CSV table of C-alpha atoms in Angstrom, one decimal:
chain,number,residue,atom,x,y,z
X,2,LYS,CA,28.7,28.1,-10.0
X,3,GLN,CA,29.4,25.2,-8.0
X,4,TRP,CA,25.8,24.0,-9.3
X,5,TYR,CA,26.5,24.6,-12.7
X,6,GLN,CA,29.4,22.4,-12.4
X,7,ARG,CA,27.6,19.9,-11.0
X,8,ARG,CA,24.6,19.5,-13.7
X,9,VAL,CA,27.4,19.8,-16.4
X,10,ALA,CA,29.1,16.8,-14.8
X,11,ILE,CA,25.6,14.9,-14.0
X,12,THR,CA,24.5,15.2,-18.0
X,13,ALA,CA,28.3,14.4,-19.6
X,14,GLY,CA,27.3,11.1,-16.7
X,15,LYS,CA,24.4,10.7,-18.6
X,16,ILE,CA,25.6,11.0,-22.2
X,17,TYR,CA,28.4,8.4,-21.3
X,18,LYS,CA,26.2,6.6,-20.2
X,19,HIS,CA,23.4,6.2,-22.8
X,20,ALA,CA,26.8,5.5,-25.0
X,21,GLY,CA,27.1,2.3,-23.6
X,22,ASN,CA,30.9,3.4,-21.2
X,23,MET,CA,29.4,3.3,-18.2
X,24,VAL,CA,32.6,3.3,-16.7
X,25,GLU,CA,33.4,7.1,-17.8
X,26,ALA,CA,30.2,7.8,-16.9
X,27,VAL,CA,30.9,6.9,-13.3
X,28,HIS,CA,34.1,9.7,-13.6
X,29,TRP,CA,31.7,12.2,-14.5
X,30,VAL,CA,29.3,11.1,-11.8
X,31,GLU,CA,31.6,10.4,-9.6
X,32,GLU,CA,33.2,14.3,-10.1
X,33,ALA,CA,29.8,15.4,-9.5
X,34,ARG,CA,29.2,13.8,-6.2
X,35,THR,CA,32.8,15.0,-4.2
X,36,MET,CA,31.2,18.6,-5.1
X,37,ASP,CA,29.1,17.9,-2.2
X,38,LEU,CA,29.5,14.9,-0.5
X,39,ALA,CA,26.3,15.9,1.7
X,40,ASP,CA,24.1,15.6,-1.1
X,41,ARG,CA,21.9,12.7,-0.9
X,42,TYR,CA,20.4,12.1,-4.7
X,43,LEU,CA,23.7,13.0,-5.7
X,44,ASN,CA,24.9,10.2,-3.8
X,45,CYS,CA,22.7,7.1,-4.8
X,46,LYS,CA,23.1,9.1,-8.8
X,47,ALA,CA,26.9,7.9,-8.2
X,48,ALA,CA,26.0,4.7,-6.4
X,49,LYS,CA,23.5,3.6,-9.1
X,50,TYR,CA,26.3,4.2,-11.9
X,51,MET,CA,29.0,2.4,-10.0
X,52,LEU,CA,26.6,-0.4,-9.4
X,53,ARG,CA,25.9,-0.9,-13.2
X,54,ALA,CA,29.6,-0.5,-13.8
X,55,GLY,CA,30.2,-3.1,-12.0
X,56,MET,CA,31.8,-1.3,-9.3
X,57,ILE,CA,30.0,-2.7,-6.2
X,58,ASP,CA,32.5,-2.3,-3.3
X,59,LYS,CA,33.1,1.4,-4.3
X,60,ALA,CA,29.2,1.7,-4.8
X,61,GLU,CA,29.2,0.0,-1.0
X,62,GLU,CA,31.3,2.6,0.2
X,63,ALA,CA,29.4,5.7,-1.4
X,64,CYS,CA,26.2,5.0,0.1
X,65,ALA,CA,28.6,4.5,4.0
X,66,LEU,CA,28.3,7.8,4.0
X,67,PHE,CA,24.7,8.0,4.5
X,68,THR,CA,24.6,4.9,6.9
X,69,ARG,CA,25.2,3.5,10.6
X,70,GLU,CA,28.2,3.8,11.3
X,71,GLY,CA,29.9,0.6,12.7
X,72,GLN,CA,27.3,-1.6,10.9
X,73,PRO,CA,28.0,-2.6,6.9
X,74,ALA,CA,26.4,-0.2,4.2
X,75,VAL,CA,24.8,-3.7,2.9
X,76,ASP,CA,23.2,-4.6,6.4
X,77,ASN,CA,22.0,-1.3,6.9
X,78,LEU,CA,20.4,-0.4,3.7
X,79,ASN,CA,19.0,-4.2,3.3
X,80,GLU,CA,17.3,-3.5,7.1
X,81,MET,CA,16.3,0.1,5.8
X,82,GLN,CA,14.6,-1.9,2.5
X,83,CYS,CA,16.6,0.1,-0.3
X,84,MET,CA,15.1,-2.0,-2.9
X,85,TRP,CA,16.8,0.2,-5.7
X,86,PHE,CA,20.1,-1.0,-4.1
X,87,LEU,CA,19.1,-4.6,-3.9
X,88,THR,CA,17.5,-4.8,-7.7
X,89,GLU,CA,21.2,-3.0,-8.6
X,90,SER,CA,23.0,-5.6,-7.2
X,91,ALA,CA,21.2,-8.3,-8.8
X,92,ARG,CA,21.5,-6.8,-12.0
X,93,THR,CA,24.8,-6.6,-11.7
X,94,TYR,CA,25.4,-10.3,-9.9
X,95,PHE,CA,23.5,-11.8,-13.1
X,96,LYS,CA,25.6,-9.9,-15.5
X,97,ASN,CA,29.0,-11.7,-13.6
X,98,GLN,CA,27.2,-15.2,-13.7
X,99,ASP,CA,27.5,-14.9,-10.0
X,100,TRP,CA,24.1,-16.8,-9.2
X,101,ALA,CA,24.2,-17.6,-5.5
X,102,ASN,CA,24.6,-13.7,-4.7
X,103,VAL,CA,21.8,-13.0,-7.4
X,104,LEU,CA,18.8,-15.4,-5.5
X,105,GLN,CA,20.0,-13.6,-2.2
X,106,LYS,CA,19.2,-10.2,-3.4
X,107,CYS,CA,16.0,-11.2,-5.2
X,108,HIS,CA,14.8,-12.9,-2.1
X,109,GLU,CA,15.5,-10.1,-0.1
X,110,VAL,CA,13.7,-7.8,-1.8
X,111,GLU,CA,10.6,-10.3,-2.0
X,112,LYS,CA,10.9,-10.6,2.0
X,113,HIS,CA,10.5,-6.8,2.2
X,114,PHE,CA,7.3,-7.0,0.9
X,115,VAL,CA,6.3,-10.2,2.4
X,116,ASP,CA,7.4,-7.5,5.6
X,117,ILE,CA,5.4,-4.4,4.6
X,118,VAL,CA,2.4,-7.1,5.0
X,119,GLU,CA,2.6,-8.1,8.0
X,120,ASP,CA,3.7,-4.8,9.4
X,121,GLN,CA,0.1,-3.8,8.4
X,122,PHE,CA,-1.7,-7.0,10.8
X,123,ASP,CA,-2.1,-4.2,13.9
X,124,PHE,CA,-4.0,-2.0,11.5
X,125,HIS,CA,-6.4,-4.6,11.2
X,126,PRO,CA,-8.7,-4.5,14.4
X,127,TYR,CA,-7.6,-1.0,15.2
X,128,SER,CA,-9.7,-0.2,11.7
X,129,MET,CA,-12.6,-2.5,12.5
X,130,ARG,CA,-12.9,-0.4,16.2
X,131,LYS,CA,-12.2,3.2,15.0
X,132,MET,CA,-14.5,2.0,12.1
X,133,THR,CA,-12.0,3.8,9.6
X,134,LEU,CA,-13.6,1.4,7.0
X,135,ARG,CA,-12.7,3.7,3.8
X,136,ALA,CA,-8.1,3.4,4.5
X,137,TYR,CA,-8.8,-0.4,5.4
X,138,ILE,CA,-10.4,-1.1,2.1
X,139,GLY,CA,-8.1,1.0,0.6
X,140,LEU,CA,-5.1,-0.9,2.7
X,141,LEU,CA,-6.7,-4.0,1.8
X,142,ARG,CA,-7.0,-3.3,-2.4
X,143,LEU,CA,-2.6,-2.3,-1.3
X,144,GLU,CA,-1.9,-5.5,0.0
X,145,ASP,CA,-3.5,-7.4,-2.8
X,146,SER,CA,-1.8,-6.1,-5.2
X,147,ILE,CA,1.7,-5.0,-3.6
X,148,ARG,CA,3.3,-7.2,-5.7
X,149,GLY,CA,2.4,-5.6,-9.3
X,150,HIS,CA,5.5,-3.1,-8.0
X,151,GLN,CA,8.6,-2.5,-10.4
X,152,PHE,CA,10.6,-3.8,-7.4
X,153,PHE,CA,9.2,-7.0,-7.1
X,154,ASN,CA,9.3,-7.2,-10.9
X,155,LYS,CA,12.9,-6.0,-11.4
X,156,ALA,CA,13.6,-9.0,-8.6
X,157,ALA,CA,11.5,-11.4,-10.1
X,158,ASP,CA,12.9,-11.2,-13.5
X,159,TYR,CA,16.5,-11.8,-12.1
X,160,ALA,CA,15.2,-14.1,-10.3
X,161,ILE,CA,13.5,-16.7,-12.8
X,162,ARG,CA,16.2,-16.6,-15.5
X,163,THR,CA,18.4,-17.2,-12.7
X,164,TYR,CA,16.4,-20.4,-11.8
X,165,LEU,CA,16.3,-20.9,-15.7
X,166,HIS,CA,19.8,-21.5,-15.9
X,167,LEU,CA,19.5,-23.2,-13.0
X,168,HIS,CA,17.3,-26.0,-14.6
X,169,ASP,CA,19.5,-25.6,-18.0
X,170,LYS,CA,22.7,-25.9,-16.3
X,171,PRO,CA,23.5,-27.1,-12.8
X,172,LEU,CA,26.2,-26.9,-11.1
X,173,ALA,CA,28.5,-29.0,-10.9
X,174,ASP,CA,30.3,-28.0,-7.9
X,175,ALA,CA,30.6,-25.3,-5.1
X,176,ASN,CA,32.1,-22.9,-7.6
X,177,GLY,CA,28.8,-21.9,-9.3
X,178,LEU,CA,29.2,-23.5,-12.8
X,179,GLY,CA,27.4,-25.9,-15.4
X,180,ASN,CA,28.3,-29.6,-16.1
X,181,GLY,CA,31.2,-29.0,-18.6
X,182,GLU,CA,31.5,-25.0,-18.6
X,183,ALA,CA,35.1,-25.2,-16.2
X,184,ASP,CA,36.2,-27.2,-19.1
X,185,GLU,CA,35.1,-24.5,-21.8
X,186,MET,CA,36.8,-21.6,-20.3
X,187,THR,CA,39.9,-19.8,-21.3
X,188,GLU,CA,43.3,-19.2,-19.2
X,189,LYS,CA,41.7,-15.6,-18.5
X,190,GLU,CA,38.7,-16.8,-17.7
X,191,LYS,CA,40.1,-19.9,-15.4
X,192,LYS,CA,42.0,-16.8,-13.6
X,193,LYS,CA,39.0,-14.8,-13.1
X,194,LEU,CA,37.3,-17.3,-11.6
X,195,GLU,CA,40.3,-18.5,-9.2
X,196,SER,CA,39.9,-14.4,-8.2
X,197,LYS,CA,36.5,-15.1,-7.9
X,198,LYS,CA,36.2,-18.1,-5.7
X,199,LYS,CA,38.8,-16.4,-3.4
X,200,ARG,CA,36.6,-13.2,-3.1
X,201,ALA,CA,33.9,-16.0,-1.7
X,202,ALA,CA,35.6,-18.1,0.4
X,203,LYS,CA,36.7,-14.8,2.2
X,204,LYS,CA,32.7,-13.5,2.5
X,205,LYS,CA,31.6,-16.9,3.5
X,206,GLN,CA,34.1,-17.3,5.9
X,207,GLN,CA,32.9,-13.6,7.0
X,208,GLN,CA,29.3,-14.6,7.3
X,209,LYS,CA,30.4,-17.3,9.5
X,210,ASN,CA,32.0,-15.1,11.6
X,211,GLU,CA,28.7,-12.9,12.1
X,212,ALA,CA,26.5,-16.2,12.5
X,213,ASN,CA,28.9,-17.3,15.5
X,214,VAL,CA,28.4,-14.0,16.7
X,215,ASN,CA,24.8,-14.1,16.3
X,216,ASN,CA,24.4,-17.2,18.2
X,217,ASN,CA,26.0,-16.3,20.9
X,218,ALA,CA,23.8,-13.1,21.2
X,219,LYS,CA,20.6,-15.9,20.4
X,220,ASP,CA,19.0,-14.6,23.3
X,221,LYS,CA,18.8,-10.9,22.2
X,222,ASN,CA,17.7,-11.3,19.4
X,223,LYS,CA,14.5,-12.7,20.6
X,224,GLN,CA,11.1,-10.7,19.9
X,225,PRO,CA,8.8,-9.5,23.4
X,226,ASP,CA,6.6,-12.6,22.5
X,227,GLY,CA,9.8,-15.0,22.3
X,228,GLU,CA,10.1,-15.7,19.5
X,229,ILE,CA,13.8,-15.6,17.4
X,230,VAL,CA,14.6,-13.5,14.7
X,231,PRO,CA,14.5,-15.6,11.3
X,232,PRO,CA,18.0,-16.3,10.1
X,233,PRO,CA,20.0,-14.4,6.7
X,234,ILE,CA,19.2,-15.3,3.5
X,235,VAL,CA,21.8,-17.1,2.0
X,236,GLY,CA,23.0,-17.3,-1.7
X,237,ILE,CA,24.7,-20.3,-1.3
X,238,GLU,CA,21.9,-22.4,0.0
X,239,LEU,CA,19.3,-21.1,-2.3
X,240,VAL,CA,21.6,-22.1,-5.2
X,241,LYS,CA,21.5,-25.5,-4.2
X,242,SER,CA,17.9,-25.8,-5.2
X,243,ASP,CA,17.1,-29.2,-6.0
X,244,SER,CA,14.0,-28.3,-8.0
X,245,PRO,CA,14.7,-24.6,-9.5
X,246,LEU,CA,10.9,-24.3,-11.8
X,247,ASP,CA,9.2,-24.8,-8.8
X,248,ASP,CA,11.0,-22.1,-7.2
X,249,ALA,CA,10.7,-19.9,-10.1
X,250,MET,CA,7.0,-20.1,-9.6
X,251,LYS,CA,7.2,-18.4,-6.0
X,252,PHE,CA,8.0,-15.0,-8.0
X,253,LEU,CA,6.0,-16.1,-11.4
X,254,ASP,CA,2.7,-16.8,-9.8
X,255,PRO,CA,2.7,-12.9,-8.5
X,256,LEU,CA,4.1,-11.3,-11.8
X,257,ARG,CA,0.8,-13.6,-13.6
X,258,ALA,CA,-1.5,-12.1,-11.5
X,259,LEU,CA,-0.9,-8.4,-10.8
X,260,SER,CA,1.4,-7.5,-13.9
X,261,PRO,CA,-0.7,-9.1,-16.5
X,262,ARG,CA,0.0,-5.9,-18.8
X,263,CYS,CA,3.5,-6.2,-18.2
X,264,PRO,CA,5.2,-7.8,-21.4
X,265,ASN,CA,8.3,-9.7,-19.6
X,266,THR,CA,5.2,-11.6,-17.7
X,267,HIS,CA,4.1,-13.8,-20.4
X,268,LYS,CA,7.6,-14.2,-22.0
X,269,LEU,CA,9.1,-15.4,-18.7
X,270,ALA,CA,5.8,-17.5,-18.0
X,271,PHE,CA,6.3,-19.5,-21.4
X,272,GLN,CA,9.8,-19.9,-20.8
X,273,VAL,CA,8.7,-21.8,-17.7
X,274,PHE,CA,6.4,-23.7,-18.8
X,275,TYR,CA,8.2,-24.9,-21.6
X,276,ARG,CA,10.5,-26.3,-19.3
X,277,GLN,CA,7.7,-28.2,-17.4
X,278,GLY,CA,5.8,-29.3,-20.3
X,279,LYS,CA,2.6,-27.3,-19.3
X,280,LEU,CA,1.1,-27.3,-22.9
X,281,LEU,CA,-2.0,-25.4,-22.1
X,282,LEU,CA,-0.2,-22.6,-20.0
X,283,MET,CA,1.9,-22.3,-22.8
X,284,ILE,CA,-0.7,-21.7,-25.7
X,285,GLN,CA,-1.9,-19.0,-22.7
X,286,SER,CA,1.4,-17.3,-22.5
X,287,VAL,CA,2.1,-16.8,-26.0
X,288,LYS,CA,-2.1,-15.3,-26.4
X,289,ARG,CA,-1.1,-12.7,-23.6
X,290,ALA,CA,1.8,-12.2,-24.6
X,291,LEU,CA,0.6,-11.6,-28.4
X,292,LYS,CA,-2.1,-9.3,-26.5
X,293,THR,CA,0.3,-7.0,-24.4
X,294,CYS,CA,3.3,-6.9,-26.7
X,295,ALA,CA,2.8,-8.2,-30.0
X,296,ARG,CA,5.8,-7.1,-31.7
X,297,ALA,CA,8.5,-8.3,-28.4
X,298,PRO,CA,11.5,-10.2,-30.2
X,299,GLU,CA,10.7,-13.3,-28.3
X,300,ILE,CA,7.4,-13.8,-29.5
X,301,GLY,CA,8.6,-15.5,-33.0
X,302,LEU,CA,11.0,-18.3,-31.1
X,303,HIS,CA,8.3,-18.7,-28.3
X,304,MET,CA,5.6,-19.5,-30.9
X,305,THR,CA,8.0,-21.6,-32.9
X,306,GLN,CA,9.2,-23.8,-30.0
X,307,LEU,CA,5.1,-24.2,-29.3
X,308,ALA,CA,4.3,-25.6,-33.0
X,309,GLN,CA,6.9,-28.2,-32.7
X,310,TYR,CA,5.9,-29.1,-29.4
X,311,VAL,CA,2.7,-28.8,-30.0
X,312,LYS,CA,4.0,-31.8,-33.3
X,313,THR,CA,6.0,-33.3,-31.5
X,314,THR,CA,4.7,-34.4,-28.0
X,315,GLY,CA,1.1,-32.6,-27.8
X,316,PRO,CA,-1.7,-35.0,-26.9
X,317,THR,CA,-3.2,-36.9,-29.6
X,318,SER,CA,-6.9,-37.4,-28.0
X,319,GLY,CA,-9.1,-36.8,-25.9
X,320,ILE,CA,-10.6,-33.0,-24.5
X,321,ILE,CA,-7.0,-31.2,-24.3
X,322,SER,CA,-6.1,-32.4,-27.7
X,323,GLU,CA,-9.2,-30.6,-28.8
X,324,ILE,CA,-8.1,-27.6,-26.7
X,325,VAL,CA,-5.4,-27.6,-28.6
X,326,GLN,CA,-6.2,-27.8,-31.8
X,327,THR,CA,-8.8,-25.1,-31.5
X,328,GLU,CA,-6.3,-23.1,-29.8
X,329,MET,CA,-3.8,-23.4,-32.6
X,330,SER,CA,-6.0,-23.2,-35.6
X,331,GLU,CA,-7.0,-19.4,-33.7
X,332,LEU,CA,-2.2,-18.4,-33.6
X,333,LEU,CA,-1.6,-20.3,-36.7
X,334,PRO,CA,-4.4,-20.3,-39.0
X,335,GLN,CA,-2.8,-21.7,-42.2
X,336,ASN,CA,-1.1,-24.2,-39.9
X,337,ASP,CA,2.2,-23.4,-41.3
X,338,ILE,CA,4.8,-21.9,-38.8
X,339,ARG,CA,6.8,-21.4,-41.4
X,340,GLU,CA,4.9,-19.0,-42.9
X,341,TRP,CA,4.0,-17.4,-40.2
X,342,LEU,CA,7.6,-16.6,-39.6
X,343,ASN,CA,7.8,-15.3,-42.6
X,344,VAL,CA,5.2,-12.9,-42.5
X,345,ARG,CA,6.2,-12.1,-38.9
X,346,GLU,CA,9.7,-11.1,-40.6
X,347,SER,CA,7.8,-8.7,-43.2
X,348,LEU,CA,6.9,-6.6,-40.4
X,349,THR,CA,9.8,-6.5,-38.0
X,350,GLY,CA,12.8,-7.8,-40.3
X,351,THR,CA,14.2,-4.7,-40.1
X,352,ASN,CA,14.7,-4.4,-36.0
X,353,LEU,CA,18.0,-6.4,-35.2
X,354,LYS,CA,16.3,-8.1,-31.5
X,355,SER,CA,13.5,-9.5,-34.0
X,356,PHE,CA,16.1,-10.6,-37.1
X,357,PHE,CA,18.1,-12.2,-34.8
X,358,MET,CA,15.3,-14.0,-32.9
X,359,LEU,CA,13.5,-14.6,-36.0
X,360,ARG,CA,16.6,-16.4,-37.4
X,361,CYS,CA,16.8,-18.6,-34.1
X,362,ALA,CA,13.4,-20.0,-34.6
X,363,HIS,CA,14.3,-20.9,-37.8
X,364,ALA,CA,17.3,-22.5,-36.5
X,365,HIS,CA,15.1,-24.1,-34.4
X,366,LEU,CA,13.1,-25.8,-37.1
X,367,SER,CA,15.7,-26.9,-39.0
X,368,PRO,CA,19.1,-27.3,-37.0
X,369,GLU,CA,20.9,-28.3,-40.0
X,370,ALA,CA,20.5,-24.5,-40.8
X,371,SER,CA,22.0,-23.1,-38.0
X,372,ALA,CA,24.9,-22.5,-39.2
X,373,ASP,CA,23.8,-20.5,-42.3
X,374,GLN,CA,21.3,-18.4,-40.0
X,375,LEU,CA,24.1,-17.7,-38.1
X,376,GLN,CA,26.3,-16.3,-40.9
X,377,SER,CA,22.9,-14.0,-41.5
X,378,VAL,CA,22.8,-12.3,-38.1
X,379,LEU,CA,26.6,-11.8,-38.6
X,380,ASP,CA,25.9,-9.7,-41.8
X,381,PHE,CA,23.2,-7.6,-40.9
X,382,PRO,CA,23.5,-4.2,-41.5
X,383,LEU,CA,23.8,-2.3,-37.8
X,384,GLU,CA,23.9,0.9,-39.3
X,385,GLY,CA,20.5,1.4,-38.1
X,386,ALA,CA,20.6,-0.9,-35.0
X,387,THR,CA,20.6,0.7,-31.8
X,388,LEU,CA,23.0,-0.1,-28.6
X,389,GLU,CA,20.5,-1.8,-27.1
X,390,GLY,CA,19.8,-4.4,-30.1
X,391,ALA,CA,23.5,-5.2,-30.4
X,392,GLU,CA,24.1,-5.6,-26.4
X,393,TYR,CA,21.1,-8.0,-26.5
X,394,VAL,CA,22.6,-10.0,-29.1
X,395,LEU,CA,25.9,-10.1,-28.0
X,396,ASP,CA,24.5,-11.8,-24.6
X,397,HIS,CA,22.2,-14.2,-26.4
X,398,LEU,CA,25.2,-15.5,-28.5
X,399,ASN,CA,27.6,-15.7,-25.2
X,400,ASN,CA,24.6,-17.5,-23.9
X,401,GLY,CA,25.2,-19.7,-26.9
X,402,LEU,CA,22.2,-19.6,-29.1
X,403,LEU,CA,23.2,-20.1,-32.6
X,404,ASP,CA,25.7,-22.3,-31.3
X,405,PRO,CA,28.7,-19.5,-32.2
X,406,THR,CA,32.1,-19.9,-32.2
X,407,PRO,CA,34.4,-17.4,-30.0
X,408,GLU,CA,35.9,-16.4,-33.7
X,409,ASP,CA,31.9,-15.4,-34.4
X,410,ILE,CA,31.5,-13.7,-31.2
X,411,ALA,CA,34.4,-11.8,-31.5
X,412,SER,CA,33.6,-10.5,-35.3
X,413,PHE,CA,30.1,-9.3,-34.2
X,414,SER,CA,32.0,-7.1,-31.7
X,415,ILE,CA,34.4,-5.8,-33.9
X,416,SER,CA,31.3,-5.0,-36.3
X,417,CYS,CA,29.8,-3.3,-33.4
X,418,ARG,CA,32.5,-1.8,-32.2
X,419,ALA,CA,32.9,0.0,-35.7
X,420,ILE,CA,29.0,1.6,-34.6
X,421,PHE,CA,29.6,2.2,-31.1
X,422,THR,CA,32.7,3.0,-30.7
X,423,LEU,CA,32.4,4.0,-26.6
X,424,ALA,CA,30.7,1.4,-26.0
X,425,THR,CA,32.4,-1.2,-24.0
X,426,ALA,CA,30.4,-3.9,-24.0
X,427,PHE,CA,31.9,-4.8,-27.3
X,428,ARG,CA,36.0,-4.3,-26.2
X,429,PRO,CA,38.0,-6.7,-25.7
X,430,PRO,CA,38.5,-7.6,-21.8
X,431,GLN,CA,41.6,-6.9,-21.4
X,432,THR,CA,41.5,-3.6,-22.6
X,433,GLU,CA,38.2,-2.5,-20.4
X,434,GLU,CA,39.2,-0.6,-17.1
X,435,THR,CA,37.7,-1.7,-14.1
X,436,VAL,CA,38.2,1.9,-12.3
X,437,PRO,CA,37.0,5.3,-12.9
X,438,ARG,CA,39.9,7.4,-13.8
């Protein structure tokens, strides 16, 4: 009977998750977890749901039941290379625009992959001595492709997008705000920022205390050969990078080499190369994206940005100019980006995400028509739209695409709320619950 009750509670949690209400989903999964506190699966499931609902502290408390006593749960999970917890934490911090913690979690994941490779060093002489060449070749192939794992892909995605944000809006102060962002904040957002600053200061003081303890025990932290253990990764230092695009390349290069069939790889690559002004790599990214994910919504905007870049900034003579002309003639046979967008709209325009990105592409071509393109998005019929598509558009509107006003965003949220009644993403902040019932 108890097993049946747990399955019912988990199923109810999944239903609310797919309906967009993670707070209610946490309530049901937490109810299932409390029926059997010794069940590791339910504990991990509840912690994952809590992270997606933004309840990071509660997720750490849940995981603490199965971590080492006397040590913070996060530190122990990091020691055990629990990468699903790190990637889900990075996702939550990214949603909250806590860039320092996003980069810290992503770099911790990257460090785990480095450690996995380094841990195999003893196996190299062993394989040659024992002549276990078949297993040794398998190990070499694993090390060559290990960064193609989904955990690295997720961490690289959040890290690259964070570095792109830091490039577009450099930090103006230690609060992690870009230039001009503080002036645009409402009173409620400022109060939220103050609360966030207090938590960050408390955490920073805690890290400082831990650093003092580590310095006092420096001799104890030495390896047998005398090498000192590397210092912990500190997100506040990573977020102060002077060259965020170069840092993004450290995550992008393994993606391009080991995950060429992942649709997200080439979309991220184009955004980085577009900001670096590397025209040939931009063309390469668009061509690869068209082969792997031809119907991806962002391709329309990327193709428009590429065509405009070639028209305004591209080379006019030399071998590079000939290569660009040849490649662009393949991408745009009619040499008319507007015609290409119209053809694409006839194929994918009924999808909300594709329709929105096509409107952004037209606005990029004619900035004076941004208001009309925005209005067409607000008038889009949402009856056939998906929750994922509506949240996708809302996130991009909040990020400033099509230059919406707060009233425009509120209007779109109201329209979505009428269709997706359970989803919390479209509710006003003051009506959202922050803890489970």
